[in-house]
PDB file of C-alpha atoms in Angstrom:
ATOM      1  CA  ARG A   1       0.000   0.000   0.000  1.00 69.00           C
ATOM      2  CA  LYS A   2       2.875   2.341   0.792  1.00 79.00           C
ATOM      3  CA  HIS A   3       4.311   1.959  -2.723  1.00 88.00           C
ATOM      4  CA  ILE A   4       0.985   2.779  -4.318  1.00 85.00           C
ATOM      5  CA  GLU A   5       0.669   5.982  -2.304  1.00 87.00           C
ATOM      6  CA  GLU A   6       4.249   6.950  -3.208  1.00 91.00           C
ATOM      7  CA  ALA A   7       3.487   6.380  -6.872  1.00 91.00           C
ATOM      8  CA  LEU A   8       0.329   8.458  -6.621  1.00 94.00           C
ATOM      9  CA  ASP A   9       2.276  11.290  -4.978  1.00 94.00           C
ATOM     10  CA  LEU A  10       4.860  11.224  -7.778  1.00 95.00           C
ATOM     11  CA  LEU A  11       2.181  11.206 -10.458  1.00 95.00           C
ATOM     12  CA  ARG A  12       0.325  14.106  -8.827  1.00 96.00           C
ATOM     13  CA  LYS A  13       3.579  16.096  -8.883  1.00 97.00           C
ATOM     14  CA  GLU A  14       3.976  15.208 -12.559  1.00 96.00           C
ATOM     15  CA  THR A  15       0.538  16.684 -13.310  1.00 96.00           C
ATOM     16  CA  VAL A  16       1.748  19.979 -11.818  1.00 96.00           C
ATOM     17  CA  GLU A  17       5.026  19.856 -13.741  1.00 97.00           C
ATOM     18  CA  SER A  18       3.457  18.739 -17.041  1.00 96.00           C
ATOM     19  CA  PRO A  19      -0.210  19.740 -16.879  1.00 96.00           C
ATOM     20  CA  GLU A  20      -0.671  19.602 -20.666  1.00 96.00           C
ATOM     21  CA  ASP A  21       0.668  16.055 -21.123  1.00 95.00           C
ATOM     22  CA  PRO A  22      -2.222  13.609 -21.593  1.00 94.00           C
ATOM     23  CA  ASP A  23       0.036  10.633 -20.787  1.00 93.00           C
ATOM     24  CA  VAL A  24       0.733  12.006 -17.309  1.00 95.00           C
ATOM     25  CA  TRP A  25      -2.984  12.303 -16.595  1.00 96.00           C
ATOM     26  CA  GLN A  26      -3.661   8.832 -17.971  1.00 94.00           C
ATOM     27  CA  ASN A  27      -0.891   7.360 -15.835  1.00 95.00           C
ATOM     28  CA  LEU A  28      -2.384   9.048 -12.787  1.00 97.00           C
ATOM     29  CA  GLY A  29      -5.800   7.607 -13.642  1.00 97.00           C
ATOM     30  CA  ASP A  30      -4.317   4.141 -14.125  1.00 96.00           C
ATOM     31  CA  ALA A  31      -2.602   4.332 -10.728  1.00 95.00           C
ATOM     32  CA  GLN A  32      -5.776   5.599  -9.062  1.00 97.00           C
ATOM     33  CA  VAL A  33      -7.760   2.665 -10.476  1.00 96.00           C
ATOM     34  CA  ARG A  34      -5.088   0.235  -9.236  1.00 94.00           C
ATOM     35  CA  ALA A  35      -5.254   1.917  -5.817  1.00 95.00           C
ATOM     36  CA  ASN A  36      -9.036   1.408  -5.814  1.00 95.00           C
ATOM     37  CA  HIS A  37      -9.815   5.114  -6.203  1.00 97.00           C
ATOM     38  CA  PRO A  38     -11.992   4.976  -9.325  1.00 97.00           C
ATOM     39  CA  GLU A  39     -13.831   8.198  -8.489  1.00 97.00           C
ATOM     40  CA  GLN A  40     -10.534  10.123  -8.520  1.00 97.00           C
ATOM     41  CA  ALA A  41      -9.410   8.310 -11.670  1.00 98.00           C
ATOM     42  CA  ILE A  42     -12.432   9.610 -13.574  1.00 98.00           C
ATOM     43  CA  THR A  43     -11.171  13.191 -13.233  1.00 97.00           C
ATOM     44  CA  ALA A  44      -7.666  12.231 -14.394  1.00 97.00           C
ATOM     45  CA  TYR A  45      -8.938  10.277 -17.397  1.00 97.00           C
ATOM     46  CA  LYS A  46     -11.280  13.072 -18.456  1.00 97.00           C
ATOM     47  CA  LYS A  47      -8.336  15.483 -18.382  1.00 97.00           C
ATOM     48  CA  ALA A  48      -6.265  13.042 -20.476  1.00 96.00           C
ATOM     49  CA  ILE A  49      -9.106  12.778 -22.994  1.00 96.00           C
ATOM     50  CA  ALA A  50      -9.435  16.558 -23.199  1.00 96.00           C
ATOM     51  CA  LEU A  51      -5.701  16.876 -23.881  1.00 95.00           C
ATOM     52  CA  GLY A  52      -5.279  13.886 -26.216  1.00 82.00           C
ATOM     53  CA  ALA A  53      -8.501  13.520 -28.144  1.00 74.00           C
ATOM     54  CA  THR A  54      -7.088  11.041 -30.688  1.00 81.00           C
ATOM     55  CA  GLN A  55      -6.008   8.397 -28.173  1.00 85.00           C
ATOM     56  CA  GLU A  56      -8.147   5.411 -27.248  1.00 90.00           C
ATOM     57  CA  TRP A  57      -6.345   4.444 -24.016  1.00 91.00           C
ATOM     58  CA  PRO A  58      -7.798   7.091 -21.679  1.00 95.00           C
ATOM     59  CA  HIS A  59     -11.271   6.013 -22.783  1.00 96.00           C
ATOM     60  CA  GLU A  60     -10.384   2.422 -21.893  1.00 96.00           C
ATOM     61  CA  GLY A  61      -9.130   3.538 -18.478  1.00 96.00           C
ATOM     62  CA  LEU A  62     -12.191   5.683 -17.871  1.00 98.00           C
ATOM     63  CA  ALA A  63     -14.374   2.710 -18.783  1.00 97.00           C
ATOM     64  CA  LYS A  64     -12.526   0.593 -16.225  1.00 97.00           C
ATOM     65  CA  ALA A  65     -13.106   3.219 -13.527  1.00 98.00           C
ATOM     66  CA  TYR A  66     -16.813   3.354 -14.379  1.00 98.00           C
ATOM     67  CA  PHE A  67     -16.963  -0.461 -14.476  1.00 98.00           C
ATOM     68  CA  ASN A  68     -15.444  -0.647 -10.996  1.00 97.00           C
ATOM     69  CA  LEU A  69     -18.197   1.709  -9.830  1.00 98.00           C
ATOM     70  CA  LYS A  70     -20.804  -0.482 -11.590  1.00 97.00           C
ATOM     71  CA  GLN A  71     -21.687   2.432 -13.867  1.00 98.00           C
ATOM     72  CA  TYR A  72     -22.112   0.178 -16.873  1.00 98.00           C
ATOM     73  CA  SER A  73     -23.784   2.652 -19.218  1.00 97.00           C
ATOM     74  CA  GLU A  74     -20.903   5.106 -18.801  1.00 98.00           C
ATOM     75  CA  ALA A  75     -18.369   2.280 -19.238  1.00 98.00           C
ATOM     76  CA  GLU A  76     -20.125   1.210 -22.434  1.00 98.00           C
ATOM     77  CA  THR A  77     -20.014   4.778 -23.781  1.00 97.00           C
ATOM     78  CA  GLU A  78     -16.279   5.055 -23.126  1.00 97.00           C
ATOM     79  CA  LEU A  79     -15.445   1.689 -24.674  1.00 97.00           C
ATOM     80  CA  LYS A  80     -17.464   2.567 -27.761  1.00 96.00           C
ATOM     81  CA  ALA A  81     -15.485   5.829 -27.957  1.00 95.00           C
ATOM     82  CA  ALA A  82     -12.272   3.781 -27.697  1.00 93.00           C
ATOM     83  CA  LEU A  83     -13.465   1.504 -30.515  1.00 93.00           C
ATOM     84  CA  ALA A  84     -14.272   4.504 -32.709  1.00 91.00           C
ATOM     85  CA  LEU A  85     -10.841   6.018 -32.100  1.00 89.00           C
ATOM     86  CA  TYR A  86      -9.227   2.645 -32.685  1.00 86.00           C
ATOM     87  CA  GLY A  87     -10.989   2.400 -36.036  1.00 83.00           C
ATOM     88  CA  ALA A  88      -9.890   5.910 -36.965  1.00 79.00           C
ATOM     89  CA  GLN A  89      -6.262   5.133 -36.082  1.00 76.00           C
ATOM     90  CA  TYR A  90      -6.028   1.808 -37.882  1.00 73.00           C
ATOM     91  CA  HIS A  91      -8.799   1.412 -40.427  1.00 73.00           C
ATOM     92  CA  SER A  92     -10.375   4.577 -41.782  1.00 71.00           C
ATOM     93  CA  GLY A  93      -7.587   7.089 -41.363  1.00 67.00           C
ATOM     94  CA  GLU A  94      -3.913   7.586 -40.893  1.00 75.00           C
ATOM     95  CA  PRO A  95      -2.260   6.934 -37.536  1.00 74.00           C
ATOM     96  CA  THR A  96      -1.686  10.133 -35.560  1.00 73.00           C
ATOM     97  CA  ASP A  97       1.652   9.139 -34.026  1.00 75.00           C
ATOM     98  CA  SER A  98       4.608   6.794 -34.479  1.00 77.00           C
ATOM     99  CA  PHE A  99       3.280   4.198 -32.028  1.00 75.00           C
ATOM    100  CA  HIS A 100       0.000   3.824 -33.894  1.00 72.00           C
ATOM    101  CA  ALA A 101       1.858   3.777 -37.226  1.00 78.00           C
ATOM    102  CA  MET A 102       4.042   0.904 -36.012  1.00 81.00           C
ATOM    103  CA  MET A 103       1.028  -0.970 -34.630  1.00 78.00           C
ATOM    104  CA  LYS A 104      -0.829  -0.541 -37.929  1.00 78.00           C
ATOM    105  CA  LYS A 105       2.113  -2.078 -39.813  1.00 83.00           C
ATOM    106  CA  MET A 106       2.259  -4.972 -37.362  1.00 79.00           C
ATOM    107  CA  GLN A 107      -1.465  -5.594 -37.695  1.00 77.00           C
ATOM    108  CA  GLU A 108      -1.239  -5.507 -41.480  1.00 78.00           C
ATOM    109  CA  ALA A 109       1.592  -8.049 -41.367  1.00 79.00           C
ATOM    110  CA  THR A 110       0.015 -10.433 -38.852  1.00 78.00           C
ATOM    111  CA  HIS A 111      -3.696  -9.876 -39.548  1.00 78.00           C
ATOM    112  CA  GLN A 112      -4.158  -9.853 -35.775  1.00 82.00           C
ATOM    113  CA  GLU A 113      -5.485  -6.955 -33.688  1.00 84.00           C
ATOM    114  CA  PRO A 114      -4.993  -7.880 -30.019  1.00 85.00           C
ATOM    115  CA  SER A 115      -5.659  -4.332 -28.810  1.00 86.00           C
ATOM    116  CA  LEU A 116      -9.004  -4.291 -30.588  1.00 88.00           C
ATOM    117  CA  ALA A 117      -9.804  -7.748 -29.203  1.00 91.00           C
ATOM    118  CA  LYS A 118      -9.034  -6.491 -25.687  1.00 92.00           C
ATOM    119  CA  VAL A 119     -11.518  -3.621 -26.016  1.00 93.00           C
ATOM    120  CA  HIS A 120     -14.200  -5.998 -27.299  1.00 95.00           C
ATOM    121  CA  CYS A 121     -13.565  -8.282 -24.295  1.00 95.00           C
ATOM    122  CA  GLN A 122     -13.834  -5.329 -21.921  1.00 95.00           C
ATOM    123  CA  LEU A 123     -17.124  -4.330 -23.522  1.00 96.00           C
ATOM    124  CA  ALA A 124     -18.342  -7.929 -23.189  1.00 96.00           C
ATOM    125  CA  GLN A 125     -17.576  -7.767 -19.465  1.00 96.00           C
ATOM    126  CA  VAL A 126     -19.495  -4.495 -19.183  1.00 97.00           C
ATOM    127  CA  TYR A 127     -22.498  -6.152 -20.817  1.00 97.00           C
ATOM    128  CA  VAL A 128     -22.262  -9.087 -18.398  1.00 96.00           C
ATOM    129  CA  GLY A 129     -22.311  -6.579 -15.521  1.00 96.00           C
ATOM    130  CA  ALA A 130     -25.334  -4.890 -17.071  1.00 97.00           C
ATOM    131  CA  LYS A 131     -26.963  -8.316 -17.629  1.00 96.00           C
ATOM    132  CA  GLU A 132     -27.075  -7.764 -21.408  1.00 97.00           C
ATOM    133  CA  TYR A 133     -25.826 -11.219 -22.296  1.00 96.00           C
ATOM    134  CA  ALA A 134     -26.612 -11.250 -26.029  1.00 95.00           C
ATOM    135  CA  LYS A 135     -24.541  -8.083 -26.451  1.00 97.00           C
ATOM    136  CA  ALA A 136     -21.760  -9.677 -24.396  1.00 97.00           C
ATOM    137  CA  VAL A 137     -21.644 -12.682 -26.732  1.00 95.00           C
ATOM    138  CA  SER A 138     -21.630 -10.372 -29.750  1.00 96.00           C
ATOM    139  CA  GLU A 139     -18.654  -8.428 -28.379  1.00 96.00           C
ATOM    140  CA  LEU A 140     -16.832 -11.671 -27.650  1.00 95.00           C
ATOM    141  CA  ASP A 141     -17.398 -12.686 -31.269  1.00 95.00           C
ATOM    142  CA  GLY A 142     -15.868  -9.348 -32.281  1.00 94.00           C
ATOM    143  CA  ALA A 143     -12.837 -10.079 -30.112  1.00 94.00           C
ATOM    144  CA  GLU A 144     -12.356 -13.456 -31.765  1.00 93.00           C
ATOM    145  CA  GLN A 145     -12.543 -11.867 -35.214  1.00 92.00           C
ATOM    146  CA  ALA A 146      -9.959  -9.259 -34.236  1.00 90.00           C
ATOM    147  CA  SER A 147      -7.447 -11.756 -32.853  1.00 90.00           C
ATOM    148  CA  SER A 148      -7.434 -15.520 -32.645  1.00 87.00           C
ATOM    149  CA  ASP A 149      -4.497 -15.595 -30.231  1.00 84.00           C
ATOM    150  CA  ASN A 150      -6.523 -15.847 -27.011  1.00 84.00           C
ATOM    151  CA  LYS A 151      -8.895 -18.728 -27.679  1.00 88.00           C
ATOM    152  CA  ILE A 152      -8.613 -20.069 -24.122  1.00 90.00           C
ATOM    153  CA  ASN A 153      -9.481 -16.668 -22.658  1.00 90.00           C
ATOM    154  CA  TYR A 154     -12.379 -16.294 -25.070  1.00 92.00           C
ATOM    155  CA  GLU A 155     -13.770 -19.697 -24.114  1.00 92.00           C
ATOM    156  CA  TYR A 156     -13.440 -18.851 -20.417  1.00 92.00           C
ATOM    157  CA  LEU A 157     -15.274 -15.550 -20.939  1.00 93.00           C
ATOM    158  CA  ARG A 158     -17.919 -17.251 -23.089  1.00 93.00           C
ATOM    159  CA  ALA A 159     -18.511 -19.824 -20.323  1.00 93.00           C
ATOM    160  CA  HIS A 160     -18.738 -16.991 -17.792  1.00 92.00           C
ATOM    161  CA  ILE A 161     -21.339 -15.211 -19.939  1.00 94.00           C
ATOM    162  CA  TYR A 162     -23.450 -18.340 -20.283  1.00 93.00           C
ATOM    163  CA  GLU A 163     -23.120 -19.123 -16.580  1.00 93.00           C
ATOM    164  CA  ALA A 164     -24.115 -15.572 -15.601  1.00 93.00           C
ATOM    165  CA  SER A 165     -27.109 -15.721 -17.953  1.00 93.00           C
ATOM    166  CA  GLY A 166     -28.285 -19.025 -16.470  1.00 91.00           C
ATOM    167  CA  GLN A 167     -27.521 -21.012 -19.643  1.00 88.00           C
ATOM    168  CA  LEU A 168     -25.515 -23.644 -17.811  1.00 78.00           C
ATOM    169  CA  ASP A 169     -25.868 -26.163 -20.638  1.00 79.00           C
ATOM    170  CA  LYS A 170     -23.855 -23.818 -22.886  1.00 79.00           C
ATOM    171  CA  ALA A 171     -21.340 -22.935 -20.177  1.00 66.00           C
ATOM    172  CA  ASN A 172     -19.672 -26.339 -20.303  1.00 65.00           C
TER     173      ASN A 172
END
């Protein structure tokens, strides 16, 4: 616990030293979520989004904070925003930075999109929390289309969805 608080103190100082850097605010939000302070993380993520409107990661973090607070509608909205930005970075437009450019080349070479699959899995978990099981299965299907590398994880999540929905015959 002591290390988490030290990290939070350092990150808060960074926001004073670099208040216009969206990465600093996102890192603070990530640390606040890990420290089980999702309410505080929301403010940090919103600042990161305001400063770095083309990045999907702060939306993913904000969704996680909302998910931890069981605010599923807000989490869904943020993950859909992340998916839209993801699509703009990799499919319908040009990457806005060198990291996204490199990732686009890797995805073109491998035909795998693990980052996209991860967002679909997160959205599936949000739908399980909201008891919208058909949407959860649909998002899991989207994850499998984006990347086939995590079949065991997908099957585990699919079983969890069916178990949560009371469809025990499909869970096995």
